[in-house]
Tab-separated table of C-alpha atoms in Angstrom:
chain	number	residue	atom	x	y	z
A	1	MET	CA	35.337	48.254	-17.990
A	2	VAL	CA	33.413	48.606	-14.790
A	3	ARG	CA	36.439	48.890	-12.530
A	4	PHE	CA	37.649	51.526	-14.803
A	5	LEU	CA	34.435	53.506	-14.698
A	6	TYR	CA	34.171	52.911	-10.826
A	7	ALA	CA	37.749	54.250	-10.428
A	8	VAL	CA	37.014	57.291	-12.651
A	9	VAL	CA	33.661	58.277	-11.060
A	10	SER	CA	34.982	57.703	-7.379
A	11	ARG	CA	37.943	60.223	-8.309
A	12	LEU	CA	35.467	62.719	-9.582
A	13	SER	CA	33.082	62.460	-6.760
A	14	LEU	CA	34.885	64.305	-4.030
A	15	PRO	CA	32.916	67.493	-4.727
A	16	VAL	CA	29.572	65.719	-4.663
A	17	PHE	CA	30.575	64.326	-1.115
A	18	PHE	CA	31.458	67.605	0.234
A	19	CYS	CA	28.267	69.160	-0.981
A	20	TYR	CA	26.309	66.231	0.698
A	21	LEU	CA	27.991	66.693	3.861
A	22	LEU	CA	27.065	70.436	3.757
A	23	TYR	CA	23.614	69.476	3.064
A	24	ARG	CA	23.499	66.897	5.853
A	25	GLY	CA	24.945	69.313	8.119
A	26	ILE	CA	22.331	71.832	7.659
A	27	LYS	CA	19.620	69.319	8.822
A	28	GLU	CA	21.863	67.519	11.509
A	29	LYS	CA	24.395	69.234	13.828
A	30	ALA	CA	26.492	65.943	14.032
A	31	TYR	CA	27.194	66.007	10.284
A	32	ARG	CA	28.932	69.437	10.693
A	33	GLU	CA	31.330	67.887	13.101
A	34	ARG	CA	34.584	65.859	12.420
A	35	LYS	CA	34.126	66.466	8.776
A	36	ARG	CA	37.890	66.295	7.818
A	37	GLU	CA	37.949	62.657	8.984
A	38	ARG	CA	35.550	61.654	6.024
A	39	PHE	CA	38.275	62.910	3.741
A	40	GLY	CA	40.823	60.693	5.325
A	41	PHE	CA	42.482	63.309	7.662
A	42	VAL	CA	42.974	61.280	10.756
A	43	PRO	CA	43.137	62.786	14.064
A	44	PRO	CA	46.844	63.090	15.408
A	45	GLU	CA	45.763	61.142	18.606
A	46	ILE	CA	44.841	57.760	16.836
A	47	LYS	CA	47.460	55.291	16.896
A	48	THR	CA	48.980	53.297	14.182
A	49	GLY	CA	48.999	49.563	13.887
A	50	SER	CA	45.554	48.813	15.273
A	51	LEU	CA	42.945	46.119	14.576
A	52	TRP	CA	40.513	48.079	12.743
A	53	PHE	CA	36.873	47.399	12.841
A	54	HIS	CA	34.529	49.308	10.683
A	55	THR	CA	30.477	49.638	11.163
A	56	VAL	CA	28.068	51.722	9.190
A	57	SER	CA	25.632	52.639	11.931
A	58	ALA	CA	24.006	51.837	15.318
A	59	GLY	CA	22.873	48.391	14.326
A	60	GLU	CA	26.324	47.314	12.968
A	61	ALA	CA	27.939	49.159	15.652
A	62	ILE	CA	26.067	47.301	18.546
A	63	ALA	CA	26.784	44.035	16.926
A	64	ALA	CA	30.434	44.945	16.710
A	65	ILE	CA	30.853	46.104	20.561
A	66	PRO	CA	30.939	42.446	22.120
A	67	ILE	CA	33.315	41.339	19.560
A	68	ILE	CA	35.456	44.209	20.219
A	69	GLU	CA	35.153	43.666	24.038
A	70	ALA	CA	36.346	40.052	23.364
A	71	ILE	CA	39.353	41.241	21.405
A	72	LEU	CA	40.393	43.567	24.240
A	73	GLN	CA	40.185	41.078	26.798
A	74	SER	CA	42.163	38.241	24.679
A	75	ARG	CA	44.695	40.496	23.228
A	76	PRO	CA	45.336	43.103	25.699
A	77	GLY	CA	48.348	44.251	24.096
A	78	GLU	CA	46.699	45.213	21.030
A	79	HIS	CA	45.094	48.587	19.968
A	80	VAL	CA	41.735	48.707	18.263
A	81	LEU	CA	40.290	51.604	15.872
A	82	SER	CA	36.699	51.457	15.200
A	83	THR	CA	35.182	53.630	12.382
A	84	THR	CA	31.596	54.279	11.564
A	85	THR	CA	29.750	56.028	8.879
A	86	THR	CA	26.827	57.749	10.768
A	87	PRO	CA	26.861	59.947	14.070
A	88	THR	CA	24.342	57.282	15.496
A	89	GLY	CA	26.845	54.548	14.951
A	90	TYR	CA	29.648	56.773	16.309
A	91	GLU	CA	27.718	57.587	19.506
A	92	ALA	CA	26.711	53.989	20.127
A	93	ILE	CA	30.486	52.993	20.032
A	94	LYS	CA	31.669	55.890	22.081
A	95	GLN	CA	29.039	55.265	24.781
A	96	SER	CA	29.964	51.463	25.238
A	97	LEU	CA	33.788	51.578	24.769
A	98	GLY	CA	34.758	55.139	25.367
A	99	SER	CA	38.489	55.723	25.570
A	100	ARG	CA	39.543	52.116	25.650
A	101	ILE	CA	39.702	52.311	21.882
A	102	ASP	CA	40.414	54.905	19.012
A	103	LEU	CA	37.233	55.987	16.997
A	104	CYS	CA	36.662	58.328	13.957
A	105	TYR	CA	34.677	58.264	10.976
A	106	VAL	CA	35.610	56.152	7.900
A	107	PRO	CA	36.882	57.938	4.805
A	108	TYR	CA	34.753	58.254	1.857
A	109	ASP	CA	35.475	55.401	-0.798
A	110	VAL	CA	37.802	57.819	-2.895
A	111	PRO	CA	41.424	56.671	-3.639
A	112	SER	CA	42.911	59.816	-2.212
A	113	CYS	CA	40.901	59.714	1.156
A	114	VAL	CA	41.538	55.950	1.598
A	115	ASN	CA	45.090	56.302	0.817
A	116	ARG	CA	45.661	59.206	3.257
A	117	PHE	CA	43.585	57.161	5.616
A	118	LEU	CA	45.801	54.058	5.546
A	119	LYS	CA	48.962	55.923	5.327
A	120	LYS	CA	48.193	57.187	8.755
A	121	THR	CA	46.501	54.351	10.587
A	122	GLN	CA	48.511	51.356	9.060
A	123	PRO	CA	46.030	49.007	10.554
A	124	LYS	CA	47.137	45.354	11.120
A	125	ALA	CA	43.635	43.765	9.952
A	126	LEU	CA	40.369	45.225	8.835
A	127	PHE	CA	37.010	43.724	10.127
A	128	LEU	CA	34.136	44.901	8.329
A	129	MET	CA	30.565	44.295	9.758
A	130	GLU	CA	27.649	42.743	7.938
A	131	THR	CA	27.601	44.542	4.393
A	132	GLU	CA	30.285	47.254	4.302
A	133	LEU	CA	31.566	46.514	1.061
A	134	TRP	CA	33.542	49.403	-0.497
A	135	PRO	CA	35.820	48.484	-3.559
A	136	ASN	CA	38.626	51.017	-2.929
A	137	LEU	CA	38.588	50.584	0.836
A	138	ILE	CA	38.829	46.814	0.474
A	139	ASN	CA	41.179	46.848	-2.531
A	140	ARG	CA	43.533	49.268	-1.084
A	141	THR	CA	43.649	47.980	2.350
A	142	ALA	CA	44.481	44.594	1.051
A	143	ARG	CA	47.208	45.946	-1.473
A	144	ARG	CA	49.126	46.867	1.805
A	145	ASP	CA	49.065	43.068	2.884
A	146	THR	CA	46.542	44.186	5.309
A	147	PRO	CA	44.127	40.862	5.808
A	148	VAL	CA	40.544	42.117	5.461
A	149	PHE	CA	37.554	40.067	7.041
A	150	LEU	CA	33.901	40.360	6.998
A	151	LEU	CA	32.016	39.691	10.007
A	152	ASN	CA	28.416	38.563	10.751
A	153	ALA	CA	27.665	39.129	6.976
A	154	ARG	CA	24.446	39.428	5.494
A	155	LEU	CA	23.380	39.600	1.891
A	156	SER	CA	20.017	39.788	0.497
A	157	ASP	CA	18.802	38.740	-2.720
A	158	LYS	CA	18.257	42.176	-3.890
A	159	SER	CA	21.893	43.300	-2.726
A	160	ALA	CA	23.273	40.225	-4.433
A	161	SER	CA	21.784	40.946	-7.781
A	162	GLY	CA	22.977	44.530	-7.716
A	163	TYR	CA	26.562	43.186	-6.961
A	164	ALA	CA	26.106	40.528	-9.924
A	165	ARG	CA	25.406	43.422	-12.324
A	166	LEU	CA	29.078	44.842	-11.478
A	167	ARG	CA	30.670	41.415	-11.476
A	168	ASP	CA	34.030	42.567	-12.799
A	169	LEU	CA	34.217	44.954	-9.674
A	170	THR	CA	32.766	42.700	-7.484
A	171	GLU	CA	34.848	39.762	-7.973
A	172	LEU	CA	38.087	41.607	-7.434
A	173	MET	CA	36.913	43.112	-4.161
A	174	LEU	CA	35.823	39.378	-2.975
A	175	MET	CA	39.162	38.183	-3.876
A	176	ASN	CA	40.705	40.574	-1.675
A	177	ILE	CA	38.477	39.515	1.561
A	178	ARG	CA	40.444	36.847	3.312
A	179	MET	CA	37.527	35.223	5.155
A	180	VAL	CA	33.804	35.592	5.660
A	181	ALA	CA	31.843	34.824	8.760
A	182	SER	CA	28.178	34.499	7.380
A	183	GLN	CA	24.933	34.826	9.162
A	184	TYR	CA	23.312	32.225	7.307
A	185	THR	CA	23.717	29.509	4.405
A	186	ASP	CA	21.727	31.652	1.885
A	187	THR	CA	24.348	34.781	2.520
A	188	ALA	CA	26.900	32.191	2.035
A	189	GLU	CA	25.819	30.792	-1.141
A	190	ARG	CA	25.070	34.528	-2.596
A	191	PHE	CA	28.680	35.389	-1.848
A	192	GLN	CA	29.895	32.227	-3.581
A	193	SER	CA	27.720	32.917	-6.662
A	194	LEU	CA	29.256	36.351	-6.869
A	195	GLY	CA	32.787	34.761	-7.020
A	196	LEU	CA	33.949	34.347	-3.309
A	197	PRO	CA	35.822	30.811	-3.124
A	198	LYS	CA	33.798	28.333	-0.985
A	199	GLU	CA	36.645	27.726	1.502
A	200	ARG	CA	36.515	31.401	2.453
A	201	VAL	CA	33.174	31.643	4.080
A	202	VAL	CA	32.150	29.930	7.352
A	203	VAL	CA	28.444	30.145	8.550
A	204	THR	CA	28.429	31.154	12.154
A	205	GLY	CA	24.869	32.283	12.805
A	206	ASN	CA	23.926	35.929	13.698
A	207	VAL	CA	25.652	37.516	16.555
A	208	LYS	CA	22.680	39.793	17.224
A	209	PHE	CA	20.868	36.870	18.749
A	210	ASP	CA	23.362	36.955	21.717
A	211	LEU	CA	21.648	39.310	23.848
A	212	ASN	CA	21.653	38.973	27.626
A	213	ASP	CA	19.981	40.356	30.644
A	214	GLN	CA	22.901	42.618	31.370
A	215	ASN	CA	22.172	44.320	27.952
A	216	ALA	CA	18.488	44.871	28.987
A	217	SER	CA	19.044	46.867	32.050
A	218	LEU	CA	16.824	50.014	31.806
A	219	PRO	CA	18.232	53.297	33.035
A	220	ALA	CA	17.048	54.230	36.610
A	221	ASP	CA	15.362	57.597	35.201
A	222	LEU	CA	12.957	55.439	32.951
A	223	ASN	CA	11.833	52.970	35.720
A	224	GLU	CA	8.709	54.882	35.813
A	225	LEU	CA	7.772	53.051	32.717
A	226	ILE	CA	8.220	49.634	34.400
A	227	ARG	CA	6.014	50.823	36.970
A	228	LEU	CA	3.308	51.756	34.704
A	229	GLN	CA	3.333	48.442	33.311
A	230	ASP	CA	3.433	46.636	36.576
A	231	GLY	CA	0.591	48.884	37.531
A	232	GLY	CA	-1.816	47.323	34.749
A	233	ALA	CA	-1.208	50.159	32.221
A	234	LEU	CA	-1.519	48.729	28.621
A	235	ILE	CA	1.497	49.700	26.491
A	236	TRP	CA	2.736	48.998	23.005
A	237	ILE	CA	6.156	50.128	21.244
A	238	ALA	CA	6.945	51.375	17.829
A	239	GLY	CA	10.788	51.194	17.486
A	240	SER	CA	13.101	52.447	14.877
A	241	THR	CA	10.596	54.359	12.908
A	242	HIS	CA	10.997	56.443	9.831
A	243	HIS	CA	9.195	59.069	8.101
A	244	PRO	CA	6.310	58.606	7.109
A	245	GLU	CA	5.829	55.595	9.350
A	246	GLU	CA	5.167	57.507	12.384
A	247	GLU	CA	2.063	58.954	11.016
A	248	VAL	CA	0.771	55.465	10.135
A	249	VAL	CA	1.808	54.486	13.882
A	250	LEU	CA	-0.012	57.386	15.353
A	251	ASP	CA	-3.056	57.021	13.274
A	252	ALA	CA	-3.210	53.456	14.603
A	253	HIS	CA	-2.676	54.573	18.049
A	254	ARG	CA	-5.602	57.109	17.625
A	255	SER	CA	-7.777	54.012	16.790
A	256	VAL	CA	-6.533	52.133	19.626
A	257	LEU	CA	-7.269	54.884	21.972
A	258	ASP	CA	-10.741	55.193	20.505
A	259	GLN	CA	-11.466	51.608	22.047
A	260	SER	CA	-8.939	51.440	24.628
A	261	PRO	CA	-8.512	54.942	26.207
A	262	ASN	CA	-5.742	54.139	28.811
A	263	THR	CA	-3.416	52.602	26.277
A	264	LYS	CA	-0.034	54.217	26.178
A	265	LEU	CA	2.387	54.093	23.186
A	266	ILE	CA	6.268	54.178	23.322
A	267	LEU	CA	7.395	55.780	19.995
A	268	ALA	CA	11.112	55.611	19.320
A	269	PRO	CA	12.160	57.104	15.846
A	270	ARG	CA	15.466	55.849	14.419
A	271	HIS	CA	16.781	59.273	14.485
A	272	VAL	CA	16.165	61.374	17.730
A	273	LYS	CA	16.651	64.448	15.738
A	274	ARG	CA	13.138	64.168	14.630
A	275	VAL	CA	11.426	64.201	18.048
A	276	GLN	CA	10.211	67.647	17.644
A	277	GLU	CA	8.470	66.683	14.401
A	278	ILE	CA	6.815	63.734	15.986
A	279	LEU	CA	5.580	65.863	19.017
A	280	THR	CA	3.813	67.963	16.451
A	281	LEU	CA	2.314	65.080	14.633
A	282	CYS	CA	1.005	63.978	18.287
A	283	GLU	CA	-0.589	67.130	18.600
A	284	SER	CA	-2.188	67.383	15.391
A	285	ARG	CA	-4.145	64.128	16.315
A	286	GLY	CA	-5.289	65.614	19.560
A	287	MET	CA	-2.992	63.135	21.674
A	288	ARG	CA	-0.925	64.276	24.625
A	289	ALA	CA	2.973	63.385	24.140
A	290	CYS	CA	6.142	63.661	26.303
A	291	LEU	CA	9.625	62.979	25.998
A	292	ILE	CA	11.020	60.304	27.969
A	293	SER	CA	13.755	62.571	29.061
A	294	ASP	CA	10.706	64.677	30.643
A	295	LEU	CA	8.590	61.931	31.837
A	296	ASP	CA	4.849	62.738	32.278
A	297	HIS	CA	2.665	60.109	34.408
A	298	ASP	CA	-0.411	60.467	31.804
A	299	PRO	CA	0.426	61.053	28.137
A	300	ASP	CA	-1.108	59.089	25.323
A	301	VAL	CA	2.572	58.864	23.626
A	302	PHE	CA	6.226	58.478	25.244
A	303	VAL	CA	8.562	59.833	22.460
A	304	VAL	CA	11.913	58.360	22.876
A	305	ASP	CA	14.466	61.365	22.632
A	306	GLN	CA	17.647	59.203	24.003
A	307	MET	CA	19.911	57.059	22.253
A	308	GLY	CA	20.875	53.419	23.300
A	309	VAL	CA	17.795	52.846	25.268
A	310	LEU	CA	15.457	51.212	22.622
A	311	PHE	CA	16.465	47.467	23.468
A	312	PRO	CA	15.625	47.907	27.142
A	313	LEU	CA	12.533	49.734	26.392
A	314	TYR	CA	10.936	46.864	24.793
A	315	GLN	CA	10.436	45.162	28.088
A	316	CYS	CA	8.016	47.889	29.139
A	317	ALA	CA	5.365	47.215	26.504
A	318	SER	CA	3.265	44.184	25.659
A	319	VAL	CA	3.322	44.441	21.625
A	320	ALA	CA	5.996	45.982	19.232
A	321	PHE	CA	5.962	47.264	15.773
A	322	VAL	CA	9.354	47.221	14.294
A	323	GLY	CA	9.927	50.131	11.923
A	324	GLY	CA	11.920	50.850	8.618
A	325	SER	CA	9.437	47.952	7.135
A	326	LEU	CA	6.421	50.046	5.786
A	327	GLN	CA	8.941	51.815	3.444
A	328	GLN	CA	12.030	50.902	1.624
A	329	THR	CA	14.408	50.795	4.247
A	330	GLY	CA	14.164	47.008	4.376
A	331	GLY	CA	13.289	46.480	8.128
A	332	HIS	CA	15.273	46.940	11.511
A	333	ASN	CA	16.200	44.455	14.317
A	334	PRO	CA	13.123	42.131	15.252
A	335	ILE	CA	15.530	40.305	17.592
A	336	GLU	CA	15.508	42.832	20.333
A	337	PRO	CA	11.752	42.702	21.061
A	338	ALA	CA	11.528	38.871	20.528
A	339	PHE	CA	14.254	38.822	23.474
A	340	PHE	CA	11.324	39.864	25.813
A	341	GLY	CA	8.894	37.588	24.080
A	342	LEU	CA	6.759	40.386	22.323
A	343	PRO	CA	4.408	39.866	19.414
A	344	ILE	CA	6.156	41.492	16.705
A	345	LEU	CA	4.351	43.459	14.017
A	346	MET	CA	6.511	44.459	10.858
A	347	GLY	CA	5.564	45.785	7.206
A	348	ARG	CA	6.548	43.836	4.206
A	349	ASN	CA	9.768	45.463	3.342
A	350	ARG	CA	11.978	43.564	5.730
A	351	HIS	CA	14.848	42.324	3.332
A	352	ASN	CA	17.587	43.466	5.724
A	353	PHE	CA	16.409	40.770	8.226
A	354	ALA	CA	14.631	38.359	5.713
A	355	GLU	CA	16.223	35.148	7.226
A	356	VAL	CA	15.694	36.152	10.952
A	357	CYS	CA	12.196	37.390	10.234
A	358	ALA	CA	11.367	33.991	8.691
A	359	ARG	CA	12.389	32.252	11.714
A	360	PHE	CA	10.118	34.167	13.987
A	361	ALA	CA	7.016	34.093	11.346
A	362	ASP	CA	7.528	30.189	11.335
A	363	ARG	CA	6.978	30.354	15.065
A	364	ASP	CA	3.798	32.544	14.684
A	365	CYS	CA	5.118	35.505	16.672
A	366	LEU	CA	5.896	37.774	13.693
A	367	PHE	CA	2.944	39.341	11.829
A	368	LEU	CA	2.608	41.430	8.713
A	369	VAL	CA	0.888	44.722	8.980
A	370	ASN	CA	0.347	47.070	5.835
A	371	ASP	CA	-1.215	50.152	7.302
A	372	ALA	CA	-2.790	51.710	10.455
A	373	ASP	CA	-5.946	49.764	10.645
A	374	GLU	CA	-3.962	46.387	10.411
A	375	ILE	CA	-1.525	47.795	13.139
A	376	SER	CA	-4.383	48.956	15.501
A	377	ASN	CA	-6.366	45.671	15.136
A	378	ARG	CA	-3.484	43.502	15.965
A	379	VAL	CA	-2.365	45.774	18.927
A	380	LEU	CA	-5.762	45.551	20.362
A	381	TYR	CA	-6.152	41.790	19.944
A	382	PHE	CA	-2.906	41.111	21.663
A	383	LEU	CA	-3.345	43.743	24.452
A	384	GLN	CA	-7.015	41.835	25.101
A	385	ASP	CA	-5.650	38.339	24.722
A	386	SER	CA	-3.281	37.500	27.358
A	387	ASP	CA	-3.082	33.726	26.000
A	388	ALA	CA	-2.141	34.816	22.608
A	389	ARG	CA	0.616	36.991	23.981
A	390	ALA	CA	1.687	33.889	25.916
A	391	ARG	CA	1.861	31.592	22.872
A	392	CYS	CA	4.016	34.700	21.353
A	393	PHE	CA	6.232	34.651	24.074
A	394	GLU	CA	7.015	30.916	23.913
A	395	GLY	CA	7.659	31.097	20.047
A	396	ALA	CA	9.777	34.354	20.263
A	397	ARG	CA	11.993	32.925	23.121
A	398	ALA	CA	12.560	29.554	21.682
A	399	VAL	CA	14.021	31.391	18.344
A	400	VAL	CA	16.107	33.646	20.233
A	401	GLN	CA	17.610	30.747	22.437
A	402	GLU	CA	18.001	28.344	19.535
A	403	ASN	CA	20.086	30.835	17.664
A	404	GLN	CA	22.383	32.029	20.365
A	405	GLY	CA	26.103	31.115	20.225
A	406	ALA	CA	27.197	33.031	17.248
A	407	LEU	CA	29.224	35.529	19.329
A	408	GLU	CA	31.448	32.777	20.703
A	409	ARG	CA	32.004	31.283	17.166
A	410	VAL	CA	32.967	34.595	15.705
A	411	CYS	CA	35.244	35.747	18.472
A	412	THR	CA	36.931	32.227	18.292
A	413	LEU	CA	37.317	32.477	14.590
A	414	VAL	CA	38.622	36.099	14.574
A	415	ASN	CA	41.562	34.993	17.095
A	416	SER	CA	42.156	31.939	14.832
A	417	TRP	CA	42.485	34.186	11.775
A	418	LEU	CA	44.579	36.751	13.499
A	419	ASN	CA	47.111	33.966	14.826
A	420	ARG	CA	47.095	32.542	11.326
A	421	ASP	CA	47.646	35.875	9.339
A	422	LEU	CA	49.677	38.120	11.685
A	423	PHE	CA	51.269	36.152	14.393
A	424	SER	CA	51.895	32.695	12.595
A	425	GLU	CA	55.679	33.586	12.177
């Protein structure tokens, strides 16, 4: 019954998707571009017969990039197609891989859109990243005898409960996934409880831990921030923030400035289109702010208006707040500040990275904050106590190093799956 209802609703949803796209386009220019791709109309220059990687947004795209790089190296004769859902994911892939692969938006999960896309692209295999589980996309791809794989898979308890309520639909979808590379055992067990056969899931770890110094290179035009820190400036950073988290963070920084007037904040909203709104928030609190694209030597707040620079920017700070955790987004990636050994502050809504956060919390380098007062107190404590920062550095770096190696394991699995499912004859 659930399958039938989903089939009917997905077919009737085209006008809803069209209206949604128009609405998003009013607020954000990027959603007005390449609209036809979201309905399965593939640009003519995209090749057929590619290895297809799908990510939703910037976080998943960044995790997929080194896997795609490895495939391009190990299989130079293969074409790769990458699809994303959001403009931020699209830009992340485009900046890193450019013309070496084909790139477009994924079609909405409507049978006609998916069929149109598949008829044109005819992919050899589909690799989904993390939690991109769309029934029509998966089932109709598998129906064409195209193997479907899920990489760096994560599934929170909350998401698993939602899928369990749609068990009839979920079981069919999971039966059409050839193999799953799961981040952790808890995710593997949740997939199995939903009907995925045990032999189809492998625990590999989280590829997001496989950061390196090459990824950490700061653009030359931002080296002024490094020089500020080296000169003794006290700097903390709030990364991947959402509305209304910026208000909480700025209220916290106002309190920090009352006790430590020379402290700087680097504020990186998840969506750079909101920077003017954030500049206004700074002004309303009596704080001087500048964009990092137009650096000033003495603002209270540096507002990040460039994509792809958050990870290296963490090295310019001594304490980090990771956004998406004070409201229902589920939290963003704490591994990036941990790579530089920073004390990490997050709200309690962190189910997207629950297993990762638990590892850092167990080493006393990730701390719960609920409001502006708790953020400011923690920031002041760590800015003023170098020994406490050193202890966090040791714990955070240890967790990162202990969990590296997933990228190599996933790439090895991908190649073995391709050899078995596509090139065994």
